CSV table of N, CA and C in Angstrom, one decimal:
chain,number,residue,atom,x,y,z
A,61,MET,N,34.3,-45.3,18.0
A,61,MET,CA,35.4,-44.8,16.8
A,61,MET,C,33.7,-44.7,15.8
A,62,ILE,N,33.0,-45.9,15.5
A,62,ILE,CA,32.1,-46.3,14.6
A,62,ILE,C,30.9,-44.6,14.6
A,63,LYS,N,30.7,-44.4,16.0
A,63,LYS,CA,29.5,-43.5,15.8
A,63,LYS,C,30.1,-42.3,15.7
A,64,THR,N,31.4,-41.7,15.6
A,64,THR,CA,31.3,-40.9,15.4
A,64,THR,C,31.8,-40.8,14.2
A,65,LEU,N,32.0,-41.7,13.6
A,65,LEU,CA,32.2,-41.5,11.6
A,65,LEU,C,30.8,-41.4,11.5
A,66,TRP,N,29.9,-42.6,12.0
A,66,TRP,CA,28.4,-42.0,12.2
A,66,TRP,C,28.0,-40.6,11.8
A,67,ARG,N,28.0,-39.6,12.6
A,67,ARG,CA,28.2,-38.8,12.9
A,67,ARG,C,28.7,-37.2,11.8
A,68,ALA,N,29.7,-37.6,11.5
A,68,ALA,CA,30.4,-37.1,10.4
A,68,ALA,C,30.3,-37.3,9.0
A,69,GLN,N,29.0,-38.5,9.0
A,69,GLN,CA,28.5,-38.9,7.8
A,69,GLN,C,27.2,-37.8,8.0
A,70,GLN,N,27.0,-37.6,9.0
A,70,GLN,CA,25.5,-37.0,9.3
A,70,GLN,C,24.9,-35.7,9.3
A,71,ARG,N,26.1,-34.9,9.4
A,71,ARG,CA,26.4,-33.8,9.4
A,71,ARG,C,25.9,-33.4,7.7
A,72,PRO,N,26.9,-33.4,7.0
A,72,PRO,CA,26.4,-32.8,5.5
A,72,PRO,C,25.0,-33.1,5.0
A,73,ILE,N,24.8,-34.3,5.2
A,73,ILE,CA,23.0,-34.3,5.5
A,73,ILE,C,21.8,-33.5,5.9
A,74,VAL,N,22.4,-33.3,7.2
A,74,VAL,CA,21.2,-32.7,7.5
A,74,VAL,C,21.6,-30.7,7.0
A,75,ALA,N,23.2,-30.4,7.0
A,75,ALA,CA,22.9,-29.2,6.0
A,75,ALA,C,22.6,-29.2,4.9
A,76,ALA,N,22.4,-30.1,4.2
A,76,ALA,CA,22.0,-29.7,2.6
A,76,ALA,C,20.2,-30.4,2.8
A,77,VAL,N,19.9,-30.6,4.0
A,77,VAL,CA,18.2,-30.4,4.4
A,77,VAL,C,17.6,-29.6,4.8
A,78,ALA,N,18.9,-29.0,5.7
A,78,ALA,CA,18.4,-27.1,5.8
A,78,ALA,C,18.4,-26.6,4.7
A,79,LEU,N,19.1,-26.6,4.0
A,79,LEU,CA,19.5,-25.9,2.4
A,79,LEU,C,18.4,-25.8,1.9
A,80,ALA,N,18.0,-26.9,1.8
A,80,ALA,CA,17.2,-27.3,0.9
A,80,ALA,C,15.5,-26.2,1.2
A,81,CYS,N,15.1,-26.8,2.6
A,81,CYS,CA,14.4,-25.5,3.7
A,81,CYS,C,14.0,-24.9,3.2
A,82,VAL,N,15.2,-23.8,3.3
A,82,VAL,CA,15.7,-22.1,2.9
A,82,VAL,C,15.0,-22.0,1.5
A,83,VAL,N,15.8,-22.4,0.5
A,83,VAL,CA,15.5,-22.8,-0.4
A,83,VAL,C,14.0,-23.1,-0.9
A,84,ALA,N,13.3,-23.7,-0.6
A,84,ALA,CA,12.6,-23.9,-0.4
A,84,ALA,C,11.2,-23.2,-0.1
A,85,MET,N,11.5,-22.2,0.4
A,85,MET,CA,10.6,-20.7,1.2
A,85,MET,C,10.4,-20.1,0.4
A,86,PRO,N,9.5,-19.9,0.1
A,86,PRO,CA,8.9,-18.6,-0.6
A,86,PRO,C,9.4,-16.6,-0.2
A,87,PRO,N,10.0,-16.1,-1.1
A,87,PRO,CA,10.4,-14.7,-0.5
A,87,PRO,C,9.2,-14.1,0.0
A,88,PRO,N,9.5,-13.2,0.7
A,88,PRO,CA,8.6,-12.2,1.4
A,88,PRO,C,7.5,-11.4,0.3
A,89,SER,N,8.2,-11.3,-1.1
A,89,SER,CA,7.6,-10.3,-1.9
A,89,SER,C,6.2,-11.3,-2.3
A,90,VAL,N,6.7,-12.8,-2.6
A,90,VAL,CA,5.6,-13.7,-3.1
A,90,VAL,C,4.8,-14.1,-1.8
A,91,ALA,N,4.8,-13.7,-0.9
A,91,ALA,CA,3.9,-14.1,0.4
A,91,ALA,C,3.2,-12.9,0.4
A,92,GLN,N,3.4,-11.1,0.3
A,92,GLN,CA,2.9,-10.6,0.4
A,92,GLN,C,2.6,-10.0,-0.8
A,93,THR,N,1.4,-10.9,-1.4
A,93,THR,CA,1.2,-10.3,-2.8
A,93,THR,C,-0.7,-9.8,-2.5
A,94,SER,N,-1.2,-9.1,-1.3
A,94,SER,CA,-2.4,-8.5,-1.4
A,94,SER,C,-2.7,-7.7,-1.9
A,95,MET,N,-1.4,-7.1,-1.1
A,95,MET,CA,-1.6,-5.5,-2.7
A,95,MET,C,-1.5,-5.5,-3.6
A,96,GLY,N,-0.9,-6.2,-4.2
A,96,GLY,CA,-1.2,-6.0,-5.3
A,96,GLY,C,-1.5,-7.2,-6.5
A,97,SER,N,-2.1,-7.8,-5.7
A,97,SER,CA,-3.0,-9.0,-6.6
A,97,SER,C,-4.4,-8.2,-6.9
A,98,ARG,N,-5.0,-9.0,-8.4
A,98,ARG,CA,-6.0,-8.5,-9.4
A,98,ARG,C,-7.0,-8.2,-8.4
A,99,GLU,N,-6.7,-9.0,-7.8
A,99,GLU,CA,-8.5,-9.5,-7.1
A,99,GLU,C,-8.7,-8.5,-6.2
A,100,PHE,N,-7.6,-7.5,-5.3
A,100,PHE,CA,-7.3,-6.8,-4.3
A,100,PHE,C,-7.6,-5.2,-5.2
A,101,GLN,N,-6.8,-5.6,-6.5
A,101,GLN,CA,-7.2,-3.8,-7.2
A,101,GLN,C,-8.3,-4.1,-7.8
A,102,GLN,N,-8.9,-5.1,-8.1
A,102,GLN,CA,-10.5,-5.2,-8.6
A,102,GLN,C,-11.6,-4.6,-7.5
A,103,ALA,N,-11.0,-4.6,-6.6
A,103,ALA,CA,-12.1,-3.8,-5.3
A,103,ALA,C,-12.0,-3.3,-5.3
A,104,GLU,N,-10.7,-2.0,-4.6
A,104,GLU,CA,-10.3,-1.2,-4.8
A,104,GLU,C,-11.2,0.0,-6.1
A,105,LEU,N,-11.1,-0.8,-7.3
A,105,LEU,CA,-11.9,-0.1,-9.1
A,105,LEU,C,-13.1,0.2,-8.4
A,106,SER,N,-13.8,-1.1,-7.8
A,106,SER,CA,-15.4,-1.3,-7.8
A,106,SER,C,-15.9,-0.3,-6.5
A,107,GLU,N,-15.1,0.1,-5.9
A,107,GLU,CA,-15.6,1.4,-5.4
A,107,GLU,C,-15.6,2.6,-5.8
A,108,LEU,N,-15.4,2.7,-6.7
A,108,LEU,CA,-15.1,4.1,-7.6
A,108,LEU,C,-16.0,4.5,-8.2
A,109,SER,N,-16.6,5.5,-8.6
A,109,SER,CA,-17.5,6.0,-8.9
A,109,SER,C,-16.8,5.6,-10.8
A,110,PRO,N,-18.0,5.5,-11.8
A,110,PRO,CA,-17.9,5.3,-12.8
A,110,PRO,C,-16.6,6.0,-13.8
A,111,ALA,N,-16.9,7.8,-13.3
A,111,ALA,CA,-16.1,8.5,-14.0
A,111,ALA,C,-14.6,8.7,-13.6
A,112,LEU,N,-14.1,8.2,-12.2
A,112,LEU,CA,-13.3,8.0,-11.7
A,112,LEU,C,-12.2,6.6,-11.8
A,113,ARG,N,-12.9,5.6,-11.9
A,113,ARG,CA,-12.6,4.4,-12.4
A,113,ARG,C,-11.9,4.1,-13.9
A,114,SER,N,-12.9,5.2,-14.5
A,114,SER,CA,-12.0,5.3,-15.8
A,114,SER,C,-11.1,6.0,-16.0
A,115,GLU,N,-10.9,6.8,-15.5
A,115,GLU,CA,-9.7,8.0,-15.1
A,115,GLU,C,-8.6,7.7,-14.6
A,116,VAL,N,-9.1,6.0,-13.6
A,116,VAL,CA,-7.9,5.9,-12.9
A,116,VAL,C,-7.4,4.6,-13.9
A,117,GLU,N,-8.7,3.9,-14.4
A,117,GLU,CA,-7.6,2.0,-15.5
A,117,GLU,C,-6.9,3.4,-16.6
A,118,ARG,N,-7.4,4.6,-17.3
A,118,ARG,CA,-6.6,5.0,-18.1
A,118,ARG,C,-4.9,5.4,-17.7
A,119,ARG,N,-5.2,6.2,-16.4
A,119,ARG,CA,-3.5,5.9,-15.4
A,119,ARG,C,-2.7,4.9,-15.5
A,120,VAL,N,-3.3,3.7,-15.4
A,120,VAL,CA,-2.6,2.8,-15.4
A,120,VAL,C,-2.1,2.2,-16.1
A,121,ALA,N,-3.2,2.3,-17.1
A,121,ALA,CA,-2.3,1.6,-18.8
A,121,ALA,C,-1.4,2.6,-18.9
A,122,GLN,N,-1.1,3.7,-18.9
A,122,GLN,CA,-0.1,4.7,-19.9
A,122,GLN,C,0.9,4.1,-18.6
A,123,ALA,N,1.3,4.0,-17.7
A,123,ALA,CA,2.8,3.6,-17.6
A,123,ALA,C,2.5,2.5,-16.7
A,124,PRO,N,3.4,1.3,-17.4
A,124,PRO,CA,3.4,-0.1,-16.9
A,124,PRO,C,4.2,0.0,-15.6
A,125,GLY,N,3.9,-1.1,-14.4
A,125,GLY,CA,3.4,-0.6,-13.2
A,125,GLY,C,2.8,0.1,-12.1
A,126,ASN,N,1.9,0.7,-12.6
A,126,ASN,CA,1.0,1.8,-11.9
A,126,ASN,C,0.6,0.8,-11.5
A,127,THR,N,-0.4,1.3,-10.6
A,127,THR,CA,-1.8,0.3,-9.9
A,127,THR,C,-2.6,1.1,-9.4
A,128,PRO,N,-3.9,1.1,-9.3
A,128,PRO,CA,-5.1,1.9,-8.9
A,128,PRO,C,-4.7,2.7,-7.6
A,129,ARG,N,-4.3,2.0,-6.6
A,129,ARG,CA,-3.8,2.5,-5.2
A,129,ARG,C,-2.7,3.5,-5.2
A,130,GLY,N,-1.5,3.3,-6.3
A,130,GLY,CA,-0.8,4.5,-6.3
A,130,GLY,C,-1.2,5.1,-7.1
A,131,VAL,N,-1.8,4.9,-8.6
A,131,VAL,CA,-2.6,6.6,-8.8
A,131,VAL,C,-3.9,7.4,-8.1
A,132,LEU,N,-4.7,6.3,-7.6
A,132,LEU,CA,-5.5,6.6,-6.9
A,132,LEU,C,-4.7,7.9,-5.2
A,133,GLU,N,-3.4,7.4,-5.1
A,133,GLU,CA,-2.7,8.2,-4.0
A,133,GLU,C,-2.2,9.7,-4.7
A,134,SER,N,-2.0,9.5,-5.7
A,134,SER,CA,-1.1,10.3,-6.7
A,134,SER,C,-2.0,11.8,-7.2
A,135,MET,N,-3.4,11.3,-7.2
A,135,MET,CA,-5.0,12.0,-7.5
A,135,MET,C,-4.9,12.7,-6.5
A,136,LEU,N,-4.9,12.0,-5.3
A,136,LEU,CA,-5.9,12.5,-3.9
A,136,LEU,C,-4.5,13.9,-3.2
A,137,LEU,N,-3.2,13.1,-3.5
A,137,LEU,CA,-2.1,13.8,-3.0
A,137,LEU,C,-2.1,15.2,-3.8
A,138,ASN,N,-2.2,15.5,-5.0
A,138,ASN,CA,-2.3,16.6,-5.9
A,138,ASN,C,-3.4,17.2,-5.8
A,139,GLU,N,-4.5,17.0,-5.2
A,139,GLU,CA,-5.4,18.0,-4.9
A,139,GLU,C,-5.1,18.1,-3.4
A,140,LEU,N,-4.9,17.4,-2.5
A,140,LEU,CA,-4.4,18.2,-1.4
A,140,LEU,C,-3.5,19.6,-1.7
A,141,GLN,N,-2.5,19.3,-2.7
A,141,GLN,CA,-1.4,20.3,-2.6
A,141,GLN,C,-2.0,21.5,-3.2
A,142,ILE,N,-2.9,21.2,-3.9
A,142,ILE,CA,-3.7,22.4,-4.9
A,142,ILE,C,-4.6,23.5,-3.6
A,143,ARG,N,-5.2,22.4,-2.5
A,143,ARG,CA,-5.9,23.1,-1.8
A,143,ARG,C,-5.3,23.4,-0.3
A,144,GLU,N,-4.2,23.0,-0.1
A,144,GLU,CA,-3.3,23.7,1.1
A,144,GLU,C,-1.7,23.9,0.6
A,145,PRO,N,-1.4,24.2,-0.3
A,145,PRO,CA,-0.1,24.3,-0.8
A,145,PRO,C,1.0,24.5,0.4
A,146,ALA,N,0.7,24.9,1.1
A,146,ALA,CA,1.8,25.0,1.8
A,146,ALA,C,2.1,24.1,3.0
A,147,SER,N,1.0,23.4,3.4
A,147,SER,CA,1.2,21.9,4.2
A,147,SER,C,1.8,20.9,3.8
A,148,ARG,N,1.8,20.0,4.9
A,148,ARG,CA,2.3,19.0,5.1
A,148,ARG,C,1.9,17.6,5.4
A,149,ILE,N,1.5,16.7,4.4
A,149,ILE,CA,0.1,15.6,4.3
A,149,ILE,C,1.1,14.9,5.3
A,150,VAL,N,0.7,14.6,6.5
A,150,VAL,CA,0.7,13.8,7.4
A,150,VAL,C,0.6,12.2,7.5
A,151,GLY,N,-0.5,12.1,7.0
A,151,GLY,CA,-0.8,10.5,7.0
A,151,GLY,C,-2.2,10.1,5.7
A,152,VAL,N,-2.2,9.2,5.6
A,152,VAL,CA,-3.9,8.9,4.3
A,152,VAL,C,-4.1,7.6,4.8
A,153,ASP,N,-5.2,7.8,4.6
A,153,ASP,CA,-6.4,6.1,4.9
A,153,ASP,C,-7.1,6.2,3.6
A,154,LEU,N,-6.5,5.4,2.8
A,154,LEU,CA,-7.8,5.2,1.6
A,154,LEU,C,-8.6,4.8,1.6
A,155,GLY,N,-8.6,3.7,2.6
A,155,GLY,CA,-10.1,3.0,2.8
A,155,GLY,C,-11.4,3.1,3.6
A,156,ARG,N,-10.9,4.3,4.9
A,156,ARG,CA,-11.9,5.0,5.2
A,156,ARG,C,-12.0,6.2,4.7
A,157,GLY,N,-10.7,6.8,3.9
A,157,GLY,CA,-11.4,8.1,3.6
A,157,GLY,C,-11.0,8.9,4.7
A,158,VAL,N,-9.6,9.5,4.6
A,158,VAL,CA,-9.5,10.5,5.6
A,158,VAL,C,-7.9,11.0,5.4
A,159,VAL,N,-7.9,12.0,5.1
A,159,VAL,CA,-6.1,12.5,5.4
A,159,VAL,C,-5.9,13.2,5.9
A,160,VAL,N,-4.8,13.5,6.9
A,160,VAL,CA,-4.4,14.4,8.0
A,160,VAL,C,-3.3,15.2,7.5
A,161,ILE,N,-3.5,16.0,7.3
A,161,ILE,CA,-2.2,17.6,6.9
A,161,ILE,C,-2.1,18.3,8.4
A,162,GLN,N,-0.6,18.8,8.0
A,162,GLN,CA,-0.3,19.9,8.8
A,162,GLN,C,0.0,21.1,8.6
A,163,GLN,N,-0.5,21.9,8.8
A,163,GLN,CA,-0.3,23.3,8.3
A,163,GLN,C,0.9,24.6,8.7
A,164,PRO,N,1.4,25.3,8.1
A,164,PRO,CA,2.5,26.1,8.4
A,164,PRO,C,2.5,26.3,9.5
A,165,ALA,N,1.8,26.7,10.8
A,165,ALA,CA,1.2,26.7,11.9
A,165,ALA,C,2.0,26.0,12.8
A,166,GLY,N,1.7,24.4,12.3
A,166,GLY,CA,1.8,24.0,12.9
A,166,GLY,C,0.6,23.1,13.6
A,167,THR,N,-0.7,22.9,13.5
A,167,THR,CA,-2.0,22.6,13.4
A,167,THR,C,-2.5,21.3,12.5
A,168,LEU,N,-2.8,20.2,12.9
A,168,LEU,CA,-3.3,19.2,11.9
A,168,LEU,C,-4.7,19.5,11.9
A,169,LYS,N,-5.0,19.4,10.6
A,169,LYS,CA,-6.2,19.2,9.5
A,169,LYS,C,-7.3,17.9,9.5
A,170,ALA,N,-7.5,17.6,9.5
A,170,ALA,CA,-8.0,16.1,8.6
A,170,ALA,C,-9.1,16.3,7.8
A,171,TYR,N,-9.0,15.7,6.9
A,171,TYR,CA,-10.1,15.8,5.8
A,171,TYR,C,-10.5,14.7,5.2
A,172,THR,N,-12.4,14.6,5.3
A,172,THR,CA,-13.0,13.2,5.0
A,172,THR,C,-12.9,13.5,3.1
A,173,PHE,N,-12.9,12.2,2.4
A,173,PHE,CA,-13.1,12.3,1.1
A,173,PHE,C,-14.1,11.2,1.0
A,174,SER,N,-14.6,11.1,-0.7
A,174,SER,CA,-15.3,10.1,-1.1
A,174,SER,C,-14.8,9.4,-2.1
A,175,LYS,N,-14.9,8.4,-2.6
A,175,LYS,CA,-14.3,7.9,-3.8
A,175,LYS,C,-15.3,7.6,-4.7
A,176,GLN,N,-16.8,7.7,-4.3
A,176,GLN,CA,-17.6,7.5,-5.2
A,176,GLN,C,-17.7,9.1,-5.7
A,177,GLU,N,-17.3,10.2,-5.2
A,177,GLU,CA,-17.5,11.3,-5.8
A,177,GLU,C,-16.3,11.8,-6.1
A,178,GLY,N,-15.4,11.2,-6.6
A,178,GLY,CA,-13.9,11.3,-7.3
A,178,GLY,C,-13.6,11.7,-6.3
A,179,LEU,N,-13.0,11.3,-5.5
A,179,LEU,CA,-12.4,11.8,-4.1
A,179,LEU,C,-12.5,13.3,-4.1
A,180,ARG,N,-13.4,13.8,-4.6
A,180,ARG,CA,-13.6,15.5,-3.4
A,180,ARG,C,-13.7,15.2,-1.5
A,181,VAL,N,-13.2,16.2,-1.1
A,181,VAL,CA,-13.5,16.4,0.0
A,181,VAL,C,-15.1,17.0,0.6
A,182,MET,N,-15.4,15.9,1.3
A,182,MET,CA,-16.5,16.0,2.1
A,182,MET,C,-16.6,16.6,3.5
A,183,GLY,N,-15.7,17.1,4.0
A,183,GLY,CA,-15.5,17.5,5.0
A,183,GLY,C,-14.2,17.8,5.5
A,184,GLU,N,-13.9,18.6,6.8
A,184,GLU,CA,-12.6,19.0,7.2
A,184,GLU,C,-12.8,19.2,8.5
A,185,VAL,N,-12.0,18.6,9.4
A,185,VAL,CA,-11.8,18.8,11.1
A,185,VAL,C,-10.5,19.0,11.3
A,186,SER,N,-10.2,20.5,12.3
A,186,SER,CA,-8.9,21.4,12.6
A,186,SER,C,-8.8,20.7,14.2
A,187,LEU,N,-7.7,19.9,14.2
A,187,LEU,CA,-7.1,19.2,15.2
A,187,LEU,C,-6.4,19.6,16.2
A,188,ALA,N,-7.0,20.1,17.9
A,188,ALA,CA,-6.0,20.8,18.2
A,188,ALA,C,-5.5,20.3,19.2
A,189,ARG,N,-3.8,20.2,19.7
A,189,ARG,CA,-2.8,19.5,20.2
A,189,ARG,C,-3.3,19.9,21.7
């Protein structure tokens, strides 16, 4: 009987400790801060040409919540829509400087671009299926 009473008293304590552990864990948004960290944003800005960097910083300052990466992606996607208006963008890798689009006929085309040259397209390759 004493053992049963002791277990009954122990359950709320175990539950309280488990709850405290869950509450003390950081939420996923706090754990994944590398994309939005100031250091990461500064590193991305340092890769840009001075003219492009000032343009990106100006656009970031215009609207709260904009990030350098978001502005760069928007600028690149807008440029590609002008170059290939009827195409669909399939993938973007800002770090490697590659964008893949799908043309209306279904063929894929990869563009390489340079962040130092103001997101200017440096080359293109048609990809066969």
